[in-house]
Short mmCIF file of C-alpha atoms and ligand atoms in Angstrom, two decimals:
data_model
loop_
_atom_site.label_atom_id
_atom_site.label_comp_id
_atom_site.label_asym_id
_atom_site.label_seq_id
_atom_site.Cartn_x
_atom_site.Cartn_y
_atom_site.Cartn_z
CA MET A 27 -0.01 -0.16 0.06
CA PRO A 28 1.26 3.38 -0.47
CA GLU A 29 2.10 5.31 2.39
CA ASN A 30 1.11 8.50 1.35
CA VAL A 31 -2.64 8.18 0.85
CA TYR A 32 -2.19 11.09 -1.56
CA HIS A 33 -0.67 8.19 -4.22
CA LEU A 34 -3.36 6.31 -3.34
CA LEU A 35 -6.01 8.82 -4.14
CA MET A 36 -4.17 10.26 -7.09
CA PRO A 37 -2.55 7.50 -8.71
CA ARG A 38 0.56 7.75 -10.55
CA VAL A 39 -1.05 6.62 -13.85
CA PHE A 40 -3.75 8.02 -15.20
CA ASP A 41 -6.11 9.21 -17.84
CA ALA A 42 -5.10 12.79 -18.71
CA ASN A 43 -9.22 13.19 -20.51
CA LYS A 44 -10.70 12.02 -17.76
CA LYS A 45 -13.39 14.05 -15.89
CA VAL A 46 -12.53 13.64 -12.50
CA ILE A 47 -15.03 16.24 -11.63
CA VAL A 48 -17.41 18.11 -12.27
CA ASP A 49 -18.54 21.29 -10.27
CA GLU A 50 -22.26 23.07 -10.11
CA CYS A 51 -22.09 24.69 -13.39
CA GLY A 52 -20.48 21.87 -15.24
CA ILE A 53 -16.89 22.99 -15.67
CA SER A 54 -15.09 19.59 -15.72
CA TRP A 55 -11.68 19.30 -13.79
CA ARG A 56 -9.44 16.70 -15.33
CA ARG A 57 -6.65 14.72 -13.79
CA PRO A 58 -3.88 17.40 -15.18
CA GLU A 59 -5.99 20.51 -14.04
CA LEU A 60 -6.52 19.55 -10.85
CA GLU A 61 -2.76 18.62 -10.13
CA SER A 62 -1.47 21.92 -11.20
CA LEU A 63 -4.48 23.67 -8.78
CA ILE A 64 -3.31 20.92 -6.35
CA ASP A 65 0.57 22.11 -6.79
CA ASN A 66 -0.37 25.40 -6.77
CA ILE A 67 -2.04 25.38 -3.56
CA ALA A 68 1.22 23.15 -1.96
CA SER A 69 3.22 25.76 -3.43
CA VAL A 70 1.80 28.85 -1.13
CA LEU A 71 1.29 26.21 2.02
CA LEU A 72 5.26 25.49 1.65
CA ASP A 73 6.15 29.43 1.14
CA ALA A 74 3.96 29.71 4.40
CA GLY A 75 6.39 27.66 6.43
CA VAL A 76 4.39 24.48 6.47
CA ALA A 77 6.40 21.66 7.65
CA PRO A 78 5.29 17.71 7.56
CA GLY A 79 2.87 17.11 10.84
CA ASP A 80 2.16 20.68 10.98
CA ARG A 81 -1.52 21.29 10.73
CA VAL A 82 -3.68 23.52 8.05
CA GLY A 83 -6.64 24.70 9.23
CA ALA A 84 -10.02 25.46 6.52
CA LYS A 85 -13.40 26.61 7.49
CA THR A 86 -14.52 27.43 3.64
CA GLU A 87 -17.22 26.10 1.81
CA LYS A 88 -17.22 23.08 -0.36
CA SER A 89 -15.34 23.74 -3.73
CA VAL A 90 -13.16 22.12 -6.09
CA HIS A 91 -10.63 25.05 -4.52
CA SER A 92 -11.42 23.88 -1.07
CA PHE A 93 -11.27 19.93 -1.78
CA CYS A 94 -7.79 20.61 -3.98
CA LEU A 95 -6.24 22.35 -0.42
CA TYR A 96 -7.18 19.23 1.31
CA LEU A 97 -5.72 16.83 -1.21
CA ALA A 98 -2.44 19.82 -1.71
CA ALA A 99 -2.27 19.19 2.32
CA LEU A 100 -1.79 15.60 2.25
CA LYS A 101 0.69 15.87 -0.29
CA ILE A 102 2.81 17.85 1.47
CA GLY A 103 2.70 15.40 4.65
CA ALA A 104 0.27 18.22 6.61
CA VAL A 105 -2.37 17.35 8.62
CA TRP A 106 -5.77 18.75 7.41
CA LEU A 107 -7.61 20.43 10.21
CA PRO A 108 -11.55 20.84 8.27
CA MET A 109 -14.07 22.82 10.73
CA ASN A 110 -17.58 23.04 10.46
CA THR A 111 -18.92 25.92 8.51
CA ALA A 112 -21.55 26.40 10.64
CA TYR A 113 -19.10 26.43 14.01
CA THR A 114 -19.72 29.79 16.03
CA GLN A 115 -16.35 31.49 16.69
CA ALA A 116 -15.90 30.49 19.98
CA GLU A 117 -16.43 26.98 18.91
CA VAL A 118 -13.14 27.75 16.17
CA ASP A 119 -11.37 29.70 18.85
CA LEU A 120 -11.34 26.26 21.11
CA ILE A 121 -9.85 24.32 18.26
CA LEU A 122 -7.25 26.84 16.70
CA SER A 123 -6.04 26.74 20.35
CA ASP A 124 -5.76 23.04 20.57
CA ALA A 125 -4.15 22.16 17.40
CA THR A 126 -2.47 25.22 16.93
CA PRO A 127 -2.62 25.35 12.66
CA LYS A 128 0.34 27.00 11.10
CA VAL A 129 -2.02 28.16 7.86
CA LEU A 130 -5.95 29.01 8.78
CA VAL A 131 -7.83 29.54 5.25
CA TRP A 132 -11.21 31.08 5.70
CA SER A 133 -13.72 31.98 3.59
CA GLU A 134 -13.36 35.99 6.11
CA PRO A 135 -10.31 37.86 6.57
CA MET A 136 -8.53 36.68 10.23
CA ASN A 137 -5.66 37.85 12.39
CA LEU A 138 -3.63 35.16 14.20
CA LYS A 139 -0.50 35.63 16.00
CA HIS A 140 1.33 32.65 15.04
CA THR A 141 -0.96 31.38 12.11
CA THR A 142 -0.69 32.75 8.53
CA CYS A 143 -4.23 33.55 7.59
CA LEU A 144 -5.76 33.19 3.82
CA THR A 145 -9.05 33.42 2.51
CA MET A 146 -10.97 31.65 0.06
CA ALA A 147 -14.64 32.42 -1.16
CA ALA A 148 -17.29 29.89 -2.60
CA ASP A 149 -16.03 30.53 -5.57
CA GLY A 150 -12.01 29.64 -4.54
CA SER A 151 -11.27 33.22 -5.05
CA GLY A 152 -9.11 35.15 -2.24
CA THR A 153 -5.74 35.46 -1.15
CA LEU A 154 -4.77 32.09 -1.25
CA MET A 155 -5.63 31.62 -4.95
CA GLN A 156 -3.73 34.69 -5.56
CA ALA A 157 -0.71 33.61 -4.19
CA ALA A 158 -1.26 30.80 -5.89
CA VAL A 159 -1.33 31.80 -9.38
CA GLN A 160 2.23 31.36 -10.72
CA ASP A 161 2.92 27.66 -12.16
CA SER A 162 4.56 25.84 -9.19
CA LYS A 163 4.29 21.86 -11.29
CA GLY A 164 6.16 19.25 -9.62
CA VAL A 165 5.88 19.96 -6.14
CA ARG A 166 7.05 16.42 -4.40
CA THR A 167 5.10 14.30 -2.73
CA VAL A 168 6.05 14.22 0.70
CA CYS A 169 6.87 10.22 2.51
CA ARG A 170 4.45 9.60 5.12
CA HIS A 171 3.77 6.07 7.19
CA SER A 172 0.71 4.79 7.62
CA GLN A 173 1.17 5.77 11.54
CA ASP A 174 1.44 9.34 10.70
CA LEU A 175 -0.79 11.84 10.85
CA ALA A 176 -3.18 13.06 7.79
CA ALA A 177 -5.90 14.70 9.17
CA ILE A 178 -7.49 16.28 13.05
CA LEU A 179 -11.30 16.04 12.67
CA TYR A 180 -12.84 17.41 15.86
CA THR A 181 -15.93 14.96 16.66
CA SER A 182 -19.20 16.87 17.26
CA GLY A 183 -18.58 15.44 20.82
CA THR A 184 -22.76 16.53 22.72
CA THR A 185 -21.21 16.68 25.58
CA GLY A 186 -18.06 18.74 27.18
CA ARG A 187 -15.24 19.76 25.12
CA PRO A 188 -15.23 18.67 21.59
CA LYS A 189 -11.71 16.20 20.97
CA GLY A 190 -9.68 15.98 18.06
CA ALA A 191 -9.54 12.45 16.44
CA MET A 192 -6.03 12.05 14.71
CA ILE A 193 -6.54 10.39 11.42
CA THR A 194 -3.81 8.47 9.67
CA HIS A 195 -2.63 8.05 6.36
CA GLY A 196 -3.07 4.20 7.02
CA ASN A 197 -6.88 5.16 8.65
CA LEU A 198 -7.23 6.80 4.80
CA GLU A 199 -5.64 3.83 2.81
CA PHE A 200 -7.51 1.16 4.38
CA CYS A 201 -11.42 3.09 3.94
CA ALA A 202 -10.57 4.45 0.68
CA ALA A 203 -9.38 0.86 -0.71
CA THR A 204 -11.83 -1.22 1.15
CA LEU A 205 -15.36 0.73 0.31
CA ALA A 206 -13.99 0.71 -3.32
CA HIS A 207 -13.55 -2.71 -2.71
CA VAL A 208 -16.68 -3.68 -1.05
CA TRP A 209 -19.05 -1.50 -2.99
CA GLY A 210 -17.58 -2.81 -6.43
CA VAL A 211 -16.59 1.23 -7.04
CA THR A 212 -15.34 1.24 -10.84
CA SER A 213 -13.53 4.02 -12.99
CA GLY A 214 -16.85 3.94 -14.69
CA ASP A 215 -18.83 4.90 -11.71
CA THR A 216 -19.81 8.62 -11.23
CA LEU A 217 -21.11 10.07 -7.52
CA LEU A 218 -23.57 12.85 -7.37
CA HIS A 219 -21.76 13.90 -3.96
CA ALA A 220 -23.91 16.59 -2.45
CA LEU A 221 -22.39 15.54 1.37
CA PRO A 222 -19.88 18.33 3.63
CA THR A 223 -16.37 17.76 2.89
CA PHE A 224 -15.77 19.25 6.38
CA HIS A 225 -17.30 15.86 7.42
CA ALA A 226 -15.74 12.12 7.38
CA HIS A 227 -18.99 11.15 5.16
CA GLY A 228 -18.13 13.72 2.63
CA LEU A 229 -14.54 13.41 2.65
CA PHE A 230 -13.19 10.06 3.93
CA ILE A 231 -15.97 7.86 2.46
CA ALA A 232 -17.50 9.68 -0.42
CA ALA A 233 -14.72 11.73 -1.83
CA ASN A 234 -11.37 9.64 -1.45
CA THR A 235 -13.39 6.36 -2.20
CA MET A 236 -14.45 7.82 -5.52
CA LEU A 237 -10.60 8.84 -5.91
CA ALA A 238 -8.83 5.88 -5.21
CA ALA A 239 -10.93 3.83 -7.50
CA ARG A 240 -10.12 6.46 -10.40
CA ALA A 241 -14.22 7.51 -10.39
CA SER A 242 -15.61 10.37 -10.84
CA MET A 243 -17.93 12.94 -9.12
CA ILE A 244 -20.19 16.04 -9.53
CA PHE A 245 -19.46 18.33 -6.52
CA LEU A 246 -22.35 20.33 -5.16
CA PRO A 247 -21.82 22.84 -2.84
CA LYS A 248 -24.21 21.63 -0.84
CA PHE A 249 -27.35 19.31 -0.72
CA ASP A 250 -30.47 20.89 -3.27
CA PRO A 251 -33.34 18.40 -3.64
CA GLU A 252 -33.81 20.13 -7.25
CA LYS A 253 -30.38 20.17 -7.80
CA VAL A 254 -30.11 16.74 -6.98
CA LEU A 255 -33.39 15.69 -9.13
CA SER A 256 -32.18 16.88 -12.08
CA LEU A 257 -28.53 15.21 -11.75
CA LEU A 258 -29.65 12.05 -11.03
CA SER A 259 -29.62 11.14 -14.44
CA LYS A 260 -26.55 11.59 -14.71
CA ALA A 261 -24.56 9.58 -12.05
CA THR A 262 -24.04 6.03 -11.32
CA MET A 263 -24.00 6.50 -7.43
CA PHE A 264 -25.39 8.82 -4.48
CA MET A 265 -24.27 8.83 -1.28
CA GLY A 266 -26.24 10.42 1.56
CA VAL A 267 -27.43 10.50 5.53
CA PRO A 268 -31.19 9.64 6.18
CA THR A 269 -32.78 13.15 5.81
CA LEU A 270 -31.81 13.67 2.63
CA TYR A 271 -33.06 10.45 1.75
CA THR A 272 -36.57 11.84 3.54
CA ARG A 273 -36.14 15.03 1.65
CA LEU A 274 -36.03 13.70 -1.87
CA LEU A 275 -38.68 11.43 -0.51
CA ALA A 276 -41.01 14.18 0.28
CA ASN A 277 -40.39 15.69 -3.40
CA GLU A 278 -43.61 14.06 -5.93
CA ARG A 279 -40.95 14.28 -8.65
CA PHE A 280 -38.38 11.84 -7.40
CA ASN A 281 -39.34 8.11 -9.08
CA ALA A 282 -37.28 5.42 -10.36
CA GLU A 283 -37.11 6.98 -14.00
CA LEU A 284 -34.79 9.90 -12.07
CA CYS A 285 -32.87 7.02 -10.43
CA LYS A 286 -32.43 4.45 -13.51
CA ASN A 287 -28.21 4.87 -14.20
CA ILE A 288 -28.05 4.78 -10.59
CA ARG A 289 -26.43 1.58 -9.54
CA LEU A 290 -25.74 2.01 -5.68
CA PHE A 291 -27.38 4.24 -3.11
CA THR A 292 -25.70 4.18 0.45
CA SER A 293 -26.92 5.75 3.70
CA GLY A 294 -25.01 6.19 7.05
CA SER A 295 -23.93 8.97 9.86
CA ALA A 296 -27.56 8.08 11.59
CA PRO A 297 -30.10 5.66 11.93
CA LEU A 298 -32.26 4.93 8.65
CA SER A 299 -35.76 3.78 9.79
CA ALA A 300 -37.23 0.90 8.59
CA GLU A 301 -40.30 2.86 6.75
CA THR A 302 -37.54 5.13 4.78
CA PHE A 303 -36.05 2.22 3.56
CA ALA A 304 -39.10 0.24 2.81
CA GLU A 305 -40.88 3.43 0.91
CA PHE A 306 -37.46 4.10 -0.88
CA LYS A 307 -37.85 0.71 -2.49
CA ALA A 308 -41.17 1.37 -2.99
CA ARG A 309 -40.51 4.62 -5.31
CA THR A 310 -37.32 3.95 -6.57
CA GLY A 311 -37.19 0.11 -6.94
CA HIS A 312 -33.89 0.20 -5.38
CA THR A 313 -32.54 -0.77 -2.04
CA LEU A 314 -30.97 1.28 0.14
CA LEU A 315 -27.13 0.12 1.48
CA GLU A 316 -26.88 1.24 5.14
CA ARG A 317 -23.70 1.66 6.11
CA TYR A 318 -22.34 2.54 9.65
CA GLY A 319 -18.99 4.74 11.20
CA MET A 320 -17.68 7.45 12.95
CA THR A 321 -15.27 10.01 12.55
CA GLU A 322 -12.48 8.15 14.99
CA THR A 323 -13.02 4.98 12.96
CA THR A 324 -14.24 6.01 9.55
CA ILE A 325 -15.77 2.66 8.54
CA ILE A 326 -16.74 -0.17 10.24
CA THR A 327 -19.36 -2.50 8.76
CA SER A 328 -21.91 -2.42 5.42
CA ASN A 329 -24.72 -4.20 4.52
CA PRO A 330 -23.27 -6.49 1.76
CA LEU A 331 -23.12 -5.10 -2.07
CA SER A 332 -24.83 -8.49 -3.82
CA ASP A 333 -26.03 -10.25 -0.83
CA GLU A 334 -29.64 -9.30 1.29
CA ARG A 335 -29.45 -5.74 2.36
CA VAL A 336 -31.95 -5.85 5.80
CA ALA A 337 -34.02 -3.32 6.89
CA GLY A 338 -32.80 -1.36 10.46
CA SER A 339 -29.23 -3.38 10.25
CA VAL A 340 -26.08 -1.78 9.14
CA GLY A 341 -24.50 -4.61 8.21
CA TYR A 342 -21.47 -6.67 8.74
CA ALA A 343 -17.85 -5.72 10.19
CA LEU A 344 -15.66 -5.11 6.53
CA PRO A 345 -12.77 -7.41 6.00
CA GLY A 346 -9.82 -6.50 8.53
CA VAL A 347 -12.29 -5.01 11.13
CA SER A 348 -12.55 -6.80 14.31
CA ILE A 349 -15.99 -6.02 16.54
CA GLN A 350 -17.47 -6.97 19.22
CA ALA A 351 -20.48 -6.04 21.64
CA ARG A 352 -19.30 -6.09 25.08
CA ARG A 353 -21.08 -5.92 28.61
CA GLN A 354 -20.80 -3.04 30.88
CA ASP A 355 -18.64 -5.47 32.89
CA GLY A 356 -16.49 -5.83 29.74
CA ARG A 357 -17.00 -9.09 29.36
CA ILE A 358 -18.39 -10.27 25.54
CA ALA A 359 -21.39 -9.80 25.05
CA ALA A 360 -23.89 -12.77 23.91
CA VAL A 361 -25.54 -13.46 20.53
CA ASP A 362 -28.22 -10.85 20.18
CA GLU A 363 -27.45 -9.52 23.89
CA VAL A 364 -27.10 -5.59 23.72
CA GLY A 365 -23.74 -4.04 24.43
CA GLU A 366 -21.10 -1.46 23.41
CA LEU A 367 -20.04 -2.00 19.81
CA VAL A 368 -15.99 -1.53 20.45
CA VAL A 369 -13.87 -2.13 16.92
CA LYS A 370 -9.95 -2.67 16.55
CA GLY A 371 -8.42 -2.38 12.85
CA PRO A 372 -6.60 -0.23 10.65
CA ASN A 373 -9.85 1.71 10.62
CA VAL A 374 -9.09 3.25 14.10
CA LEU A 375 -8.03 6.51 14.75
CA LYS A 376 -4.53 7.04 16.41
CA GLY A 377 -5.74 8.93 19.61
CA TYR A 378 -7.21 12.00 20.58
CA TRP A 379 -5.20 14.89 20.05
CA ASN A 380 -3.55 16.49 23.15
CA LEU A 381 -5.75 13.93 25.05
CA SER A 382 -3.63 10.70 26.30
CA GLU A 383 -5.53 10.02 28.86
CA LYS A 384 -8.60 10.06 27.08
CA THR A 385 -7.38 7.84 24.77
CA ALA A 386 -6.73 5.25 26.99
CA ALA A 387 -9.47 5.58 28.54
CA GLU A 388 -11.66 4.68 25.68
CA PHE A 389 -9.68 2.11 24.44
CA THR A 390 -10.09 -1.81 26.35
CA SER A 391 -7.18 -3.02 27.97
CA ASP A 392 -6.69 -5.10 24.90
CA GLY A 393 -6.62 -2.63 22.39
CA TYR A 394 -10.39 -2.09 21.06
CA PHE A 395 -12.14 1.21 20.92
CA LYS A 396 -15.31 1.67 22.94
CA SER A 397 -17.54 3.40 19.94
CA GLY A 398 -20.15 4.49 22.63
CA ASP A 399 -22.95 2.96 20.58
CA LEU A 400 -25.27 0.20 21.82
CA VAL A 401 -25.66 -2.73 19.62
CA ARG A 402 -26.67 -6.36 19.39
CA ILE A 403 -25.04 -8.71 17.05
CA ASP A 404 -26.86 -11.30 15.43
CA LYS A 405 -25.56 -15.18 14.85
CA HIS A 406 -24.84 -14.22 11.06
CA GLY A 407 -23.02 -11.30 12.39
CA ARG A 408 -24.97 -8.77 11.37
CA VAL A 409 -25.15 -5.71 13.56
CA TRP A 410 -27.79 -3.54 15.04
CA ILE A 411 -27.68 -0.61 16.64
CA VAL A 412 -30.19 0.22 19.01
CA GLY A 413 -28.46 3.77 20.25
CA ARG A 414 -25.72 5.85 21.69
CA ASN A 415 -24.65 4.30 25.53
CA LYS A 416 -25.60 7.65 26.47
CA ASP A 417 -28.67 7.87 25.15
CA LEU A 418 -30.13 4.72 27.17
CA ILE A 419 -32.38 5.46 28.92
CA ILE A 420 -32.88 3.90 32.76
CA THR A 421 -36.39 4.40 33.91
CA GLY A 422 -37.34 2.21 37.43
CA GLY A 423 -34.55 0.26 36.93
CA TYR A 424 -35.45 -0.80 33.32
CA ASN A 425 -33.57 -0.30 30.53
CA VAL A 426 -34.93 1.66 27.61
CA TYR A 427 -33.09 2.01 24.15
CA PRO A 428 -34.55 4.66 22.40
CA ARG A 429 -34.21 3.04 18.97
CA GLU A 430 -37.23 0.45 20.04
CA VAL A 431 -39.07 3.22 20.78
CA GLU A 432 -38.61 5.33 17.69
CA THR A 433 -38.68 2.59 15.80
CA ALA A 434 -42.61 1.69 16.58
CA LEU A 435 -43.10 5.61 16.71
CA SER A 436 -42.27 5.88 13.37
CA ARG A 437 -44.55 3.18 11.75
CA TYR A 438 -47.38 5.94 12.22
CA SER A 439 -47.84 7.73 8.92
CA ALA A 440 -47.97 10.89 10.34
CA VAL A 441 -44.91 10.97 12.72
CA ARG A 442 -42.45 11.78 9.93
CA ASP A 443 -39.27 11.94 12.52
CA CYS A 444 -38.95 11.14 16.26
CA ALA A 445 -36.80 11.38 19.14
CA VAL A 446 -37.13 9.32 22.00
CA ILE A 447 -35.48 10.62 25.19
CA GLY A 448 -34.66 10.25 28.42
CA VAL A 449 -35.78 13.34 31.20
CA PRO A 450 -35.57 13.35 35.08
CA HIS A 451 -38.19 12.46 36.89
CA ALA A 452 -38.69 12.04 40.73
CA ASP A 453 -40.10 8.26 41.14
CA PHE A 454 -39.01 6.97 38.16
CA GLY A 455 -35.71 8.35 37.86
CA GLU A 456 -35.76 8.79 34.34
CA ALA A 457 -38.85 9.14 32.39
CA VAL A 458 -39.54 8.29 28.83
CA ILE A 459 -40.32 11.00 26.65
CA ALA A 460 -41.21 11.49 22.99
CA ILE A 461 -40.70 14.24 20.24
CA VAL A 462 -41.94 14.47 17.08
CA GLU A 463 -41.98 16.08 13.78
CA LEU A 464 -45.32 15.98 11.74
CA ASN A 465 -46.09 15.36 7.99
CA ASP A 466 -47.72 18.86 6.68
CA THR A 467 -51.02 17.64 6.14
CA ALA A 468 -51.29 14.76 9.25
CA ASN A 469 -53.80 14.52 11.91
CA PHE A 470 -51.88 13.15 15.13
CA ASP A 471 -53.35 12.80 18.84
CA ALA A 472 -50.81 12.29 21.35
CA LYS A 473 -52.96 10.50 23.87
CA SER A 474 -54.37 8.15 21.53
CA THR A 475 -51.13 7.02 20.00
CA ILE A 476 -49.53 6.47 23.79
CA GLY A 477 -52.46 4.32 24.36
CA ASP A 478 -52.01 2.50 21.27
CA LEU A 479 -48.52 2.03 21.34
CA SER A 480 -49.44 -0.21 24.46
CA THR A 481 -50.23 -2.89 22.15
CA GLN A 482 -46.50 -3.45 20.48
CA LEU A 483 -44.66 -1.77 23.37
CA ALA A 484 -44.10 -2.95 27.46
CA LYS A 485 -45.22 -0.48 29.58
CA TYR A 486 -41.66 1.02 30.50
CA LYS A 487 -40.83 1.38 27.14
CA ILE A 488 -44.22 3.51 26.48
CA PRO A 489 -43.22 7.49 26.54
CA LYS A 490 -45.29 9.27 29.27
CA GLU A 491 -45.22 12.54 27.18
CA ILE A 492 -45.42 13.20 23.41
CA PHE A 493 -44.17 16.32 22.37
CA VAL A 494 -45.09 17.91 18.78
CA VAL A 495 -42.59 20.18 17.42
CA PRO A 496 -42.39 22.24 13.88
CA SER A 497 -38.87 20.29 13.30
CA LEU A 498 -36.24 18.71 15.16
CA PRO A 499 -33.11 20.40 16.12
CA ARG A 500 -30.25 18.69 13.83
CA ASN A 501 -26.74 18.92 13.00
CA ALA A 502 -25.20 19.72 9.60
CA MET A 503 -25.26 15.75 9.05
CA GLY A 504 -28.71 15.85 9.89
CA LYS A 505 -28.30 14.19 13.05
CA ILE A 506 -30.90 14.77 15.53
CA GLN A 507 -29.19 16.77 18.50
CA LYS A 508 -30.75 14.95 21.75
CA ASN A 509 -28.49 16.88 23.82
CA VAL A 510 -30.61 19.93 22.71
CA LEU A 511 -34.06 18.60 23.13
CA LYS A 512 -32.94 16.55 26.76
CA ASP A 513 -31.92 20.63 27.73
CA GLU A 514 -35.22 21.95 26.85
CA PHE A 515 -37.90 18.77 27.83
CA SER A 516 -35.43 18.36 31.60
CA SER A 517 -37.68 20.06 33.60
CA THR A 518 -40.97 18.22 32.03
CA PHE A 519 -41.58 16.25 35.06
CA SER A 520 -40.29 18.86 37.83
CA CYS A 521 -44.16 19.94 38.86
CA LYS A 522 -45.87 16.64 38.39
CA ALA A 523 -43.64 14.11 40.18
P1 AMP B 78 -19.86 10.92 13.35
O1 AMP B 78 -18.60 11.11 14.08
O2 AMP B 78 -20.48 12.40 13.11
O3 AMP B 78 -19.53 10.25 11.94
O4 AMP B 78 -21.41 10.46 14.64
C1 AMP B 78 -20.56 8.84 14.77
C2 AMP B 78 -22.33 8.38 15.06
O5 AMP B 78 -23.23 8.00 14.19
C3 AMP B 78 -21.88 6.91 15.43
O6 AMP B 78 -21.09 6.49 16.82
C4 AMP B 78 -23.27 6.30 15.28
O7 AMP B 78 -23.97 6.49 16.45
C5 AMP B 78 -24.30 7.38 14.37
N1 AMP B 78 -24.00 6.32 13.06
C6 AMP B 78 -23.45 6.20 12.20
N2 AMP B 78 -23.96 5.38 11.27
C7 AMP B 78 -25.05 5.33 11.36
C8 AMP B 78 -26.35 4.10 11.37
N3 AMP B 78 -25.84 3.64 9.42
N4 AMP B 78 -27.42 4.14 11.74
C9 AMP B 78 -27.11 4.90 12.77
N5 AMP B 78 -26.36 4.96 13.61
C10 AMP B 78 -25.20 5.54 12.70
#
C-alpha cells in the first residue's frame, strides 16, 4: 500500500482525459488541471513554512478549490484540519488554540499571531489563490508512514469539549481502498456528491473512495433536492444521510425513472428508519445500502453489495475490522444481547490530539476502541444499532433503548421523524418522552398514540408524554441533537412528580 495516502487518491498512472470532478456549473476538472491547482496551492503552503506534521486549518465552503487545498495539505505531509462551516467563533477559537495550525484558510480575513491566515470564498477566489497564480508544477509528494497523521477532525461531541480525532494515512488508505472494493466502485462510476466535505462521511467515505477507484464526481456545494433531481440521471452512485433521503422522498418528482442509471445508494451517519428504507424501495426500486462508521473509526460495517440488505441493520464488519458487543463489565455479550460496540483494526484512530488520558480511557485493555454505540450482533454477524450509550434511558430500573421506541413511533404515517429521550423524574429516576415532527398534513393525537403503543411495547417503554415540534434540532449531518432536546425538556416532570 502507498504510504502517503495521496498516492492512492491521485495515482501516478492516470487517464489525462477523464473528467475527475464536474462542478456545479458543469465545468470539468481533469487530472492535469486538478494537479496543477493542487501544486499551486501546495507551493503557497510551503512558502508559509508548512512542514510535515504541521496543521493546515480550513473553514471554507465546499468547492473544488477547497477540496484541492485538502489534497495539497496531504501531498506535502501536512495534517488537514477541517472545520464545520456552521461553527461559532467560540468553537473555532477552541479548535485553533488546541490544534495550533500553521496556516488557516477561511472565507473571511482573520488575524492570528502564530498562524498565516488566508482567505478562500465559495468560488475559490481570495488571498490563497492570489498567491497561487504562479505555475509551480512538480511539488514533491512527501513520504509518510501509515501511522503518520493525515487529518485531525474534531468530533461533534454533544457533551463537553470537542475532541480532535487523529486520523492517520493508514486509516484513510484502509477506508478508501476497502470501500472501493466492497462497493464495487470502478472508473465507470460517477458519484453525485452532495455531502459536506468538512465531515468524515463526505470527505473520507465519499470523495476519497471515488478518487481511489479512479471514478468521477459531480460536486454540489450543498444538498439541494431540485439540483439532485436534475443531476441524478448523470450519476451511478449517491451517498446520503437519512434526512437527504426523506427530503428526496418528500419531492413528488423523485421516481424510478430519475434513478435508472444509479447502481448504488448508500446511507449512513444516522439511523435509517425501516419506513424510509421501504418507501425508498417502493418509489425507486432501489434497496438502500446502509453502512455505519464514525469520525474516530472512518468506516466499521456495511450491508453487502450483492447479498441481502436488511432494513434496520447496518450490516457486517468490514474485512480486516474486528468488532464485539461488550457488556458493562467488559465481557463479550451473547449473540443478540445488547452491549457496547468495540472495534479494532486499521480503521481506528491513533488517539485524541493532546488528550493522552482520554485516549487511554476510550480503549479497552486489549486495544479495542469503545464506540459508545449500543448494538446487538446477531448469529449471522449482522450489527443492529439500538442507540448511543449515553442515550440509554433507565426508568424505574428498566433499560429502554430509544431506537426501539422510535421505530414503533415511525410506523405512524403522521410521524415524519421522532426522538425518544429520558428526562429527570422524581419517581422513576428518568421518564421516557418522545418529541415528534409531523408530516405537513398529518392528523396526530398524542394521547391516543400513547394508548395505541401499549399494544406494541412493554408499559415501561411507552413515552409518558409525546410533544409535537415543527422541526427537530439537527446538526449539519442531519443527526438529531438529543442533547438540545434533553435540555429543553428537562423540567417536563419537575412539578408533576
Ligand atoms: P460522526 O462521528 O459524526 O460520524 O458520528 C458517528 C455516530 O453516528 C456513530 O457513533 C453512530 O452513533 C451514528 N451512526 C453512524 N452511522 C449510523 C447508522 N448507519 N445508523 C445509526 N447510527 C449511525
